[in-house]
Coordinates of C-alpha atoms in Angstrom, one line a residue:
X1 CA 15.5 -121.4 7.7
X2 CA 16.7 -122.3 4.3
X3 CA 18.7 -119.6 2.5
X4 CA 17.2 -120.1 -0.9
X5 CA 13.6 -121.1 -0.1
X6 CA 10.8 -120.1 -2.5
X7 CA 8.4 -117.5 -1.4
X8 CA 5.3 -118.6 0.3
X9 CA 3.0 -117.4 -2.6
X10 CA 5.1 -119.3 -5.1
X11 CA 4.9 -122.5 -3.1
X12 CA 1.2 -122.2 -2.7
X13 CA 0.7 -121.9 -6.4
X14 CA 2.8 -124.9 -7.1
X15 CA 0.9 -126.9 -4.6
X16 CA -2.3 -125.8 -6.0
X17 CA -1.3 -126.9 -9.5
X18 CA -0.2 -130.2 -8.3
X19 CA -3.5 -130.8 -6.6
X20 CA -5.4 -129.8 -9.7
X21 CA -3.5 -132.2 -11.8
X22 CA -1.9 -129.7 -14.2
X23 CA 0.8 -131.2 -16.3
X24 CA 4.3 -130.2 -15.6
X25 CA 6.6 -129.4 -18.5
X26 CA 9.8 -130.4 -16.8
X27 CA 10.8 -132.7 -13.9
X28 CA 12.7 -131.7 -10.9
X29 CA 15.8 -133.3 -12.3
X30 CA 15.5 -131.4 -15.5
X31 CA 14.7 -128.2 -13.7
X32 CA 17.6 -128.5 -11.3
X33 CA 20.3 -130.4 -13.2
X34 CA 22.9 -130.0 -10.4
X35 CA 21.4 -132.6 -8.1
X36 CA 20.9 -130.5 -5.0
X37 CA 17.4 -129.4 -5.8
X38 CA 18.3 -125.8 -6.2
X39 CA 19.3 -123.9 -9.4
X40 CA 22.9 -122.9 -9.9
X41 CA 23.7 -119.6 -8.4
X42 CA 26.7 -117.6 -9.2
X43 CA 28.3 -116.7 -5.9
X44 CA 29.4 -113.3 -7.3
X45 CA 25.8 -112.3 -8.2
X46 CA 23.4 -111.1 -5.5
X47 CA 20.0 -112.6 -5.5
X48 CA 17.1 -110.2 -6.0
X49 CA 13.4 -110.7 -6.0
X50 CA 10.9 -108.7 -8.0
X51 CA 7.2 -108.4 -7.0
X52 CA 5.2 -107.3 -4.1
X53 CA 6.0 -108.7 -0.7
X54 CA 4.4 -108.4 2.7
X55 CA 5.9 -107.9 6.1
X56 CA 4.4 -110.5 8.3
X57 CA 6.3 -109.4 11.5
X58 CA 4.4 -106.1 11.9
X59 CA 1.0 -106.4 13.5
X60 CA -0.9 -103.0 14.1
X61 CA -2.3 -102.5 17.5
X62 CA -6.1 -102.2 17.6
X63 CA -7.4 -99.5 19.8
X64 CA -10.5 -100.5 21.8
X65 CA -13.7 -98.7 20.9
X66 CA -14.6 -95.8 23.0
X67 CA -18.0 -95.9 24.7
X68 CA -20.4 -93.3 23.3
X69 CA -21.4 -90.8 25.9
X70 CA -25.1 -90.5 26.3
X71 CA -26.5 -86.9 26.4
X72 CA -27.4 -85.7 29.9
X73 CA -31.1 -86.0 30.7
X74 CA -33.0 -82.7 30.8
X75 CA -33.3 -81.0 34.1
X76 CA -36.8 -80.1 35.2
X77 CA -37.5 -76.5 36.1
X78 CA -38.6 -77.6 39.6
X79 CA -35.2 -78.9 40.3
X80 CA -33.6 -75.5 39.7
X81 CA -36.0 -73.4 41.6
X82 CA -33.8 -73.6 44.8
X83 CA -30.1 -73.0 45.2
X84 CA -28.1 -75.7 46.7
X85 CA -27.2 -75.3 50.4
X86 CA -24.0 -73.6 51.3
X87 CA -21.2 -76.0 51.9
X88 CA -22.8 -78.7 49.7
X89 CA -20.7 -80.3 47.0
X90 CA -20.9 -78.2 43.8
X91 CA -22.3 -75.1 45.6
X92 CA -20.9 -71.6 45.1
X93 CA -20.9 -68.7 47.6
X94 CA -23.6 -66.1 47.2
X95 CA -22.5 -62.5 46.1
X96 CA -22.5 -59.9 48.8
X97 CA -25.7 -58.0 49.4
X98 CA -25.9 -54.4 48.0
X99 CA -27.8 -51.9 50.1
X100 CA -30.5 -49.9 48.3
X101 CA -32.6 -46.9 49.2
X102 CA -36.2 -47.2 50.3
X103 CA -38.5 -46.5 47.3
X104 CA -40.2 -43.1 47.5
X105 CA -42.5 -41.1 45.4
X106 CA -40.9 -37.7 46.2
X107 CA -38.0 -36.3 44.1
X108 CA -34.8 -35.5 45.9
X109 CA -33.1 -32.2 45.6
X110 CA -29.9 -32.5 43.6
X111 CA -26.9 -30.6 45.0
X112 CA -24.9 -28.9 42.2
X113 CA -21.2 -29.4 42.1
X114 CA -19.3 -26.4 43.5
X115 CA -18.1 -24.1 40.8
X116 CA -14.3 -24.1 40.2
X117 CA -12.4 -21.3 41.6
X118 CA -11.5 -18.5 39.2
X119 CA -7.8 -18.6 38.2
X120 CA -5.6 -16.0 39.7
X121 CA -4.6 -13.2 37.3
X122 CA -1.3 -13.8 35.7
X123 CA 1.5 -11.4 36.6
X124 CA 2.3 -8.6 34.2
X125 CA 4.8 -9.7 31.6
X126 CA 7.8 -7.5 30.7
X127 CA 7.9 -5.7 27.4
X128 CA 10.2 -8.3 25.8
X129 CA 11.0 -11.9 27.0
X130 CA 14.0 -14.0 26.2
X131 CA 13.4 -16.3 23.3
X132 CA 13.1 -20.0 24.1
X133 CA 13.8 -23.2 22.0
X134 CA 11.9 -25.6 24.3
X135 CA 9.1 -25.7 26.7
X136 CA 6.2 -23.3 26.6
X137 CA 6.4 -20.8 23.7
X138 CA 5.8 -17.3 24.8
X139 CA 3.7 -15.2 22.5
X140 CA 5.3 -12.0 21.3
X141 CA 3.6 -8.6 21.9
X142 CA 2.7 -8.4 18.2
X143 CA 1.1 -11.9 18.2
X144 CA -0.8 -11.3 21.5
X145 CA -2.1 -8.0 20.2
X146 CA -3.2 -9.5 16.9
X147 CA -4.9 -12.4 18.7
X148 CA -6.8 -10.0 21.0
X149 CA -7.9 -7.8 18.1
X150 CA -6.1 -4.7 19.4
X151 CA -4.7 -1.9 17.4
X152 CA -1.9 -2.8 14.9
X153 CA 0.1 0.2 16.2
X154 CA 2.8 -0.9 18.7
X155 CA 5.3 1.8 19.7
X156 CA 9.0 0.7 19.7
X157 CA 9.5 1.8 23.3
X158 CA 12.4 3.3 25.2
X159 CA 15.2 1.0 24.2
X160 CA 15.0 1.7 20.5
X161 CA 14.6 5.4 21.3
X162 CA 17.8 5.4 23.3
X163 CA 19.6 3.7 20.3
X164 CA 18.2 6.4 18.0
X165 CA 19.4 9.1 20.3
X166 CA 22.9 7.5 20.4
X167 CA 23.0 7.3 16.6
X168 CA 21.8 10.9 16.3
X169 CA 24.5 12.0 18.7
X170 CA 27.1 10.2 16.6
X171 CA 25.8 11.9 13.4
X172 CA 26.0 15.3 15.1
X173 CA 29.5 14.7 16.4
X174 CA 30.6 13.5 12.9
X175 CA 29.1 16.5 11.2
X176 CA 31.1 18.8 13.6
X177 CA 34.3 16.9 12.6
X178 CA 33.8 17.1 8.8
X179 CA 32.3 15.1 5.9
X180 CA 34.5 12.1 6.4
X181 CA 33.8 12.1 10.1
X182 CA 30.1 12.0 9.3
X183 CA 30.5 9.2 6.7
X184 CA 31.0 6.4 9.3
X185 CA 27.8 6.8 11.3
X186 CA 25.9 7.6 8.1
X187 CA 26.9 4.3 6.5
X188 CA 25.7 2.5 9.7
X189 CA 22.4 4.4 9.4
X190 CA 21.9 3.4 5.8
X191 CA 22.6 -0.3 6.5
X192 CA 20.1 -0.4 9.4
X193 CA 17.6 1.4 7.3
X194 CA 17.8 -1.0 4.4
X195 CA 17.5 -4.1 6.7
X196 CA 14.7 -2.5 8.8
X197 CA 12.5 -1.6 5.9
X198 CA 12.5 -5.2 4.5
X199 CA 11.8 -6.6 7.9
X200 CA 9.0 -4.1 8.4
X201 CA 7.4 -5.4 5.2
X202 CA 7.6 -9.0 6.3
X203 CA 10.3 -9.9 3.8
X204 CA 13.1 -11.8 5.6
X205 CA 15.7 -12.8 4.8
X206 CA 16.0 -10.7 1.7
X207 CA 19.8 -10.5 1.4
X208 CA 19.8 -9.5 -2.3
X209 CA 17.3 -6.7 -1.7
X210 CA 19.1 -5.4 1.4
X211 CA 22.5 -5.5 -0.3
X212 CA 21.0 -3.7 -3.3
X213 CA 19.5 -0.9 -1.2
X214 CA 22.6 -0.5 0.9
X215 CA 24.7 -0.3 -2.3
X216 CA 22.5 2.5 -3.5
X217 CA 23.1 4.4 -0.3
X218 CA 26.9 3.9 -0.7
X219 CA 26.7 5.1 -4.3
X220 CA 25.0 8.2 -3.2
X221 CA 27.6 8.9 -0.6
X222 CA 30.4 8.5 -3.1
X223 CA 28.6 10.7 -5.6
X224 CA 28.2 13.5 -3.0
X225 CA 31.8 13.3 -1.9
X226 CA 32.9 13.5 -5.6
X227 CA 30.4 16.2 -6.7
X228 CA 30.4 18.4 -3.5
X229 CA 27.5 20.0 -1.7
X230 CA 26.9 22.4 -4.6
X231 CA 25.7 19.5 -6.8
X232 CA 24.1 17.5 -4.1
X233 CA 20.6 17.4 -5.6
X234 CA 21.8 16.2 -8.9
X235 CA 24.0 13.5 -7.3
X236 CA 21.2 12.3 -5.0
X237 CA 18.4 12.3 -7.7
X238 CA 20.7 10.8 -10.3
X239 CA 21.7 7.9 -8.0
X240 CA 18.1 7.4 -7.1
X241 CA 17.0 7.2 -10.8
X242 CA 19.7 4.8 -11.8
X243 CA 19.0 2.6 -8.8
X244 CA 15.3 2.4 -9.5
X245 CA 16.0 1.4 -13.1
X246 CA 18.5 -1.3 -11.9
X247 CA 16.0 -2.7 -9.4
X248 CA 13.3 -2.8 -12.1
X249 CA 15.5 -4.8 -14.5
X250 CA 16.5 -7.3 -11.8
X251 CA 12.9 -7.9 -10.8
X252 CA 11.9 -8.5 -14.4
X253 CA 14.6 -11.2 -14.7
X254 CA 13.3 -12.9 -11.6
X255 CA 11.6 -16.3 -12.0
X256 CA 9.2 -15.7 -9.0
X257 CA 5.5 -15.3 -9.3
X258 CA 3.9 -12.0 -10.4
X259 CA 2.7 -11.1 -6.9
X260 CA 6.0 -11.9 -5.3
X261 CA 7.9 -9.8 -7.9
X262 CA 5.6 -6.9 -7.3
X263 CA 6.1 -7.0 -3.5
X264 CA 9.8 -7.3 -4.0
X265 CA 10.0 -4.4 -6.5
X266 CA 8.1 -2.1 -4.1
X267 CA 10.1 -3.0 -1.1
X268 CA 13.4 -2.8 -2.9
X269 CA 12.6 0.6 -4.4
X270 CA 11.4 2.0 -1.1
X271 CA 14.4 0.7 0.8
X272 CA 16.8 2.0 -1.8
X273 CA 15.1 5.4 -1.8
X274 CA 15.3 5.7 2.0
X275 CA 19.0 4.7 2.0
X276 CA 19.8 7.3 -0.8
X277 CA 17.8 10.0 0.9
X278 CA 19.6 9.4 4.2
X279 CA 22.7 10.7 2.4
X280 CA 21.1 14.1 2.7
X281 CA 22.9 14.5 6.0
X282 CA 26.1 14.4 4.0
X283 CA 24.8 17.1 1.6
X284 CA 23.4 19.4 4.3
X285 CA 25.2 22.2 6.1
X286 CA 27.2 20.9 9.1
X287 CA 25.5 23.2 11.6
X288 CA 22.1 22.1 10.3
X289 CA 23.1 18.4 10.7
X290 CA 24.1 19.1 14.3
X291 CA 20.8 20.8 15.1
X292 CA 18.6 18.4 13.3
X293 CA 20.1 15.2 14.6
X294 CA 20.0 16.4 18.2
X295 CA 16.4 17.5 17.8
X296 CA 15.5 14.0 16.4
X297 CA 17.2 12.3 19.4
X298 CA 15.3 14.4 21.9
X299 CA 12.0 14.0 20.1
X300 CA 12.2 10.2 20.0
X301 CA 13.0 9.9 23.6
X302 CA 10.2 12.2 24.6
X303 CA 7.8 10.2 22.5
X304 CA 8.7 7.0 24.4
X305 CA 7.8 8.4 27.8
X306 CA 5.0 6.5 29.6
X307 CA 2.4 9.2 29.0
X308 CA -0.9 9.3 27.1
X309 CA -0.5 9.4 23.3
X310 CA -1.6 13.0 22.7
X311 CA 0.4 14.2 25.7
X312 CA 3.6 12.5 24.5
X313 CA 3.1 14.0 21.0
X314 CA 2.9 17.5 22.3
X315 CA 5.8 17.0 24.6
X316 CA 7.9 15.5 21.8
X317 CA 7.3 18.6 19.5
X318 CA 8.1 21.0 22.3
X319 CA 11.3 19.0 23.1
X320 CA 12.3 19.2 19.4
X321 CA 11.9 23.0 19.3
X322 CA 13.8 23.4 22.6
X323 CA 16.6 21.1 21.4
X324 CA 16.8 23.2 18.2
X325 CA 17.1 26.4 20.2
X326 CA 19.8 24.9 22.4
X327 CA 21.8 23.4 19.5
X328 CA 21.3 26.6 17.5
X329 CA 22.9 28.6 20.3
X330 CA 26.0 26.3 20.2
X331 CA 26.3 26.4 16.4
X332 CA 25.5 30.1 15.7
X333 CA 22.0 29.5 14.2
X334 CA 20.3 31.0 17.2
X335 CA 16.6 31.1 17.3
X336 CA 16.4 29.8 13.8
X337 CA 17.4 26.5 15.2
X338 CA 14.0 26.1 16.8
X339 CA 12.3 26.0 13.4
X340 CA 14.9 23.5 12.1
X341 CA 14.5 21.4 15.2
X342 CA 10.7 21.5 14.9
X343 CA 10.8 20.4 11.3
X344 CA 13.2 17.6 12.0
X345 CA 11.1 16.5 15.0
X346 CA 8.0 16.3 12.8
X347 CA 9.8 14.1 10.3
X348 CA 11.2 11.9 13.1
X349 CA 7.7 11.4 14.5
X350 CA 6.5 10.3 11.0
X351 CA 9.3 7.7 10.8
X352 CA 8.6 6.6 14.3
X353 CA 5.0 6.0 13.4
X354 CA 5.8 4.0 10.3
X355 CA 8.0 1.7 12.4
X356 CA 5.1 1.1 14.8
X357 CA 2.6 -0.1 12.2
X358 CA 1.1 -3.5 11.4
X359 CA 2.1 -5.4 14.6
X360 CA 5.8 -5.0 14.3
X361 CA 8.2 -7.4 16.0
X362 CA 11.1 -6.6 18.3
X363 CA 13.5 -7.0 15.4
X364 CA 11.5 -4.3 13.5
X365 CA 11.7 -2.0 16.5
X366 CA 15.4 -2.5 16.8
X367 CA 16.1 -1.8 13.1
X368 CA 13.4 0.3 11.5
X369 CA 12.4 1.9 14.8
X370 CA 16.0 3.1 15.3
X371 CA 16.9 4.2 11.7
X372 CA 13.6 5.5 10.2
X373 CA 13.3 8.7 12.4
X374 CA 16.8 9.8 11.3
X375 CA 16.5 8.7 7.7
X376 CA 13.2 10.5 7.2
X377 CA 14.5 13.7 8.8
X378 CA 17.4 13.9 6.4
X379 CA 15.6 15.8 3.5
X380 CA 14.1 18.3 6.1
X381 CA 17.6 18.9 7.5
X382 CA 19.0 19.5 4.0
X383 CA 16.2 21.8 2.8
X384 CA 15.7 23.8 6.1
X385 CA 19.4 24.0 6.6
X386 CA 20.0 25.7 3.2
X387 CA 17.0 27.9 3.7
X388 CA 17.9 29.1 7.2
X389 CA 21.7 29.3 6.8

């Protein structure tokens, strides 16, 4: 192969022109003056060609034409009337035969399914169960009573009654020691009263209201110790008036809704009033405090006995009178202690009833149920003690 041959297309054009007799403008010697038949080429310049070229080495493979499949001829219905014999080529096994009942014109009796056995009655639950954080949630007594539509009155029971009796005994012992000996259990009574009243009204946590009511009780105690028993009414009523005004101002400055402010105002005023009135034990005669607190302790325990409601009420009042007589004999009041004990017992039953209202929880029983009987009985102890002394 010559290194500098003309392309095939160019040679064909030249040959065509020569055959057609076209005149040439230049001879070969004039076209190629260097004598070798080729134009002068600079060895330092690469030769390039411009124009379209064809690769004659590549020949595409031609695929043979696929034969066109003819559609299958239609199968006559007579050819499909019978199944192919078993074991023949292309045959499939028959499905198993399913037994069926003999047709009949009579209806068969339908046997009903046996009724499920009645569940065994659940064992009686104790009064209070331990709280759980996982598993099945146990309904409280208040929730179960509300769901069953029972009475909203749930008595605190024996455990709060025992705590009330213990706190009443501390108050009686403190009164026998003196005013400062009485101050320690009295402060405890005022704190439990303030917290229990808010919880009884469904407002929890109410730290500001509880602290405000408790501070009112402490202020009344300080005023009584400073003014003495002779000026006890002025000290108690003055503290109560100032505290009601303070609570009103604080509630007016609150950014809560109108209904919430109203509920907060009523609960705070009532709690503050009970805490301040509980200071009546500090203003009463020491012998009256001893008789009254012991009568309250016996009354609450008798009320928690497992007896019918009317029977326990009568038993509690009789126990209060008897405790007043016994305590009056020890303090020098004598038979007059029965009247004081009976009055304190009636007030204790009122407080006990209030702590039992509106499906109370166990926390209500352990706070309001413990403190309200003694707090409500304080005014009666003060009044009857001064009248019978």
